[in-house]
Amino acid sequence: MSQTLFNIQGKIALVTGSTHGLGMAMAMGLGKAGATIIVNGNSSQEKIDDAIKEYQKEGITAYGYKFNVADEKQVIEAVKKIETEVGSIDILVNNAGIIKRTPLVDMEVADFKQVVDIDLVSPFIVSKHVVKGMMERKEGKIINICSMMSELGRNTVGAYAAAKGGLVMLTKNMATEWARFNIQINGIGPGYFATSQTAPIRVDGHPFNDFIVNRTPAKKWGDPNDLAGAAIFLSSKASDFVNGHILYVDGGILATIGKPSNEE
């Protein structure tokens, strides 16, 4: 029964921003579970090609498409091309995002808008054009990648927090409008993960490393592979009656406002 519930063999999954980091980790998980992966990026074709090689090393069938998720014209063209060349998109993971660490009082309006465009508007754009095929087929899965900043504020990330907070409500409204077509729209809220980007600060004695380890009930950074199970669950039949939900994968940070673990 469990093999049937969590089976995504043969499904086609578009994961935006999947050339590296947590996007790649989730796409790897979906690919190892049998899905064909559509790799998306916008920085360079070379980066996409390099990512494809990494997927292929793991025995994953993957195709790369370069397009800007915040540009509706590019999204429309890419979705049509993917559906023609690879097939219908069964799973969409809206992962692409940016963050600009600037105090709100010093932040340029253009920078604020850019963060909101990529982190909030682009999931709307991509979902809008992918979901039409899902509605016709009466089946589909959409996963929006939220954040702990969907629930909490933090210095210098006001634009990011505003966008990710909005993404929670966008997810709920997508579910409100599209659930009747047998489409499940949910979110994943990652905590703090051990990635190449966080490597410089994940050392004993670094103030932020100590803060994260002490404030996380699990007392460690997350392994990017820890996101694979959540992505597979929300992409499979196991989540067919789960809609408008945000699954936080954070080691328990949002569960507590208690003392750090080293002050027990």
mmCIF file of N, CA, C and O in Angstrom, residues 100 107-117:
data_model
loop_
_atom_site.group_PDB
_atom_site.id
_atom_site.type_symbol
_atom_site.label_atom_id
_atom_site.label_comp_id
_atom_site.label_asym_id
_atom_site.label_seq_id
_atom_site.Cartn_x
_atom_site.Cartn_y
_atom_site.Cartn_z
ATOM 1 N N LYS A 100 17.432 39.736 -0.319
ATOM 2 C CA LYS A 100 18.331 40.890 -0.227
ATOM 3 C C LYS A 100 18.327 41.350 1.230
ATOM 4 O O LYS A 100 17.295 41.752 1.749
ATOM 5 N N MET A 107 16.328 50.260 2.379
ATOM 6 C CA MET A 107 16.112 49.477 1.161
ATOM 7 C C MET A 107 15.494 50.314 0.050
ATOM 8 O O MET A 107 14.543 51.077 0.266
ATOM 9 N N GLU A 108 16.051 50.148 -1.150
ATOM 10 C CA GLU A 108 15.493 50.830 -2.318
ATOM 11 C C GLU A 108 14.181 50.151 -2.711
ATOM 12 O O GLU A 108 14.049 48.920 -2.634
ATOM 13 N N VAL A 109 13.235 50.949 -3.166
ATOM 14 C CA VAL A 109 11.941 50.411 -3.570
ATOM 15 C C VAL A 109 12.113 49.383 -4.689
ATOM 16 O O VAL A 109 11.447 48.338 -4.708
ATOM 17 N N ALA A 110 13.020 49.645 -5.606
ATOM 18 C CA ALA A 110 13.242 48.722 -6.719
ATOM 19 C C ALA A 110 13.716 47.365 -6.214
ATOM 20 O O ALA A 110 13.317 46.321 -6.752
ATOM 21 N N ASP A 111 14.560 47.354 -5.188
ATOM 22 C CA ASP A 111 15.037 46.091 -4.629
ATOM 23 C C ASP A 111 13.910 45.344 -3.926
ATOM 24 O O ASP A 111 13.805 44.117 -4.022
ATOM 25 N N PHE A 112 13.079 46.085 -3.192
ATOM 26 C CA PHE A 112 11.930 45.463 -2.524
ATOM 27 C C PHE A 112 11.018 44.810 -3.563
ATOM 28 O O PHE A 112 10.598 43.658 -3.410
ATOM 29 N N LYS A 113 10.736 45.536 -4.629
ATOM 30 C CA LYS A 113 9.857 45.013 -5.667
ATOM 31 C C LYS A 113 10.456 43.799 -6.361
ATOM 32 O O LYS A 113 9.736 42.850 -6.716
ATOM 33 N N GLN A 114 11.765 43.796 -6.552
ATOM 34 C CA GLN A 114 12.405 42.658 -7.208
ATOM 35 C C GLN A 114 12.254 41.385 -6.380
ATOM 36 O O GLN A 114 11.954 40.315 -6.910
ATOM 37 N N VAL A 115 12.438 41.501 -5.070
ATOM 38 C CA VAL A 115 12.271 40.344 -4.188
ATOM 39 C C VAL A 115 10.834 39.832 -4.245
ATOM 40 O O VAL A 115 10.596 38.626 -4.370
ATOM 41 N N VAL A 116 9.873 40.738 -4.175
ATOM 42 C CA VAL A 116 8.469 40.339 -4.210
ATOM 43 C C VAL A 116 8.116 39.727 -5.571
ATOM 44 O O VAL A 116 7.386 38.733 -5.643
ATOM 45 N N ASP A 117 8.660 40.293 -6.642
ATOM 46 C CA ASP A 117 8.389 39.756 -7.984
ATOM 47 C C ASP A 117 8.847 38.303 -8.113
ATOM 48 O O ASP A 117 8.125 37.454 -8.647
#
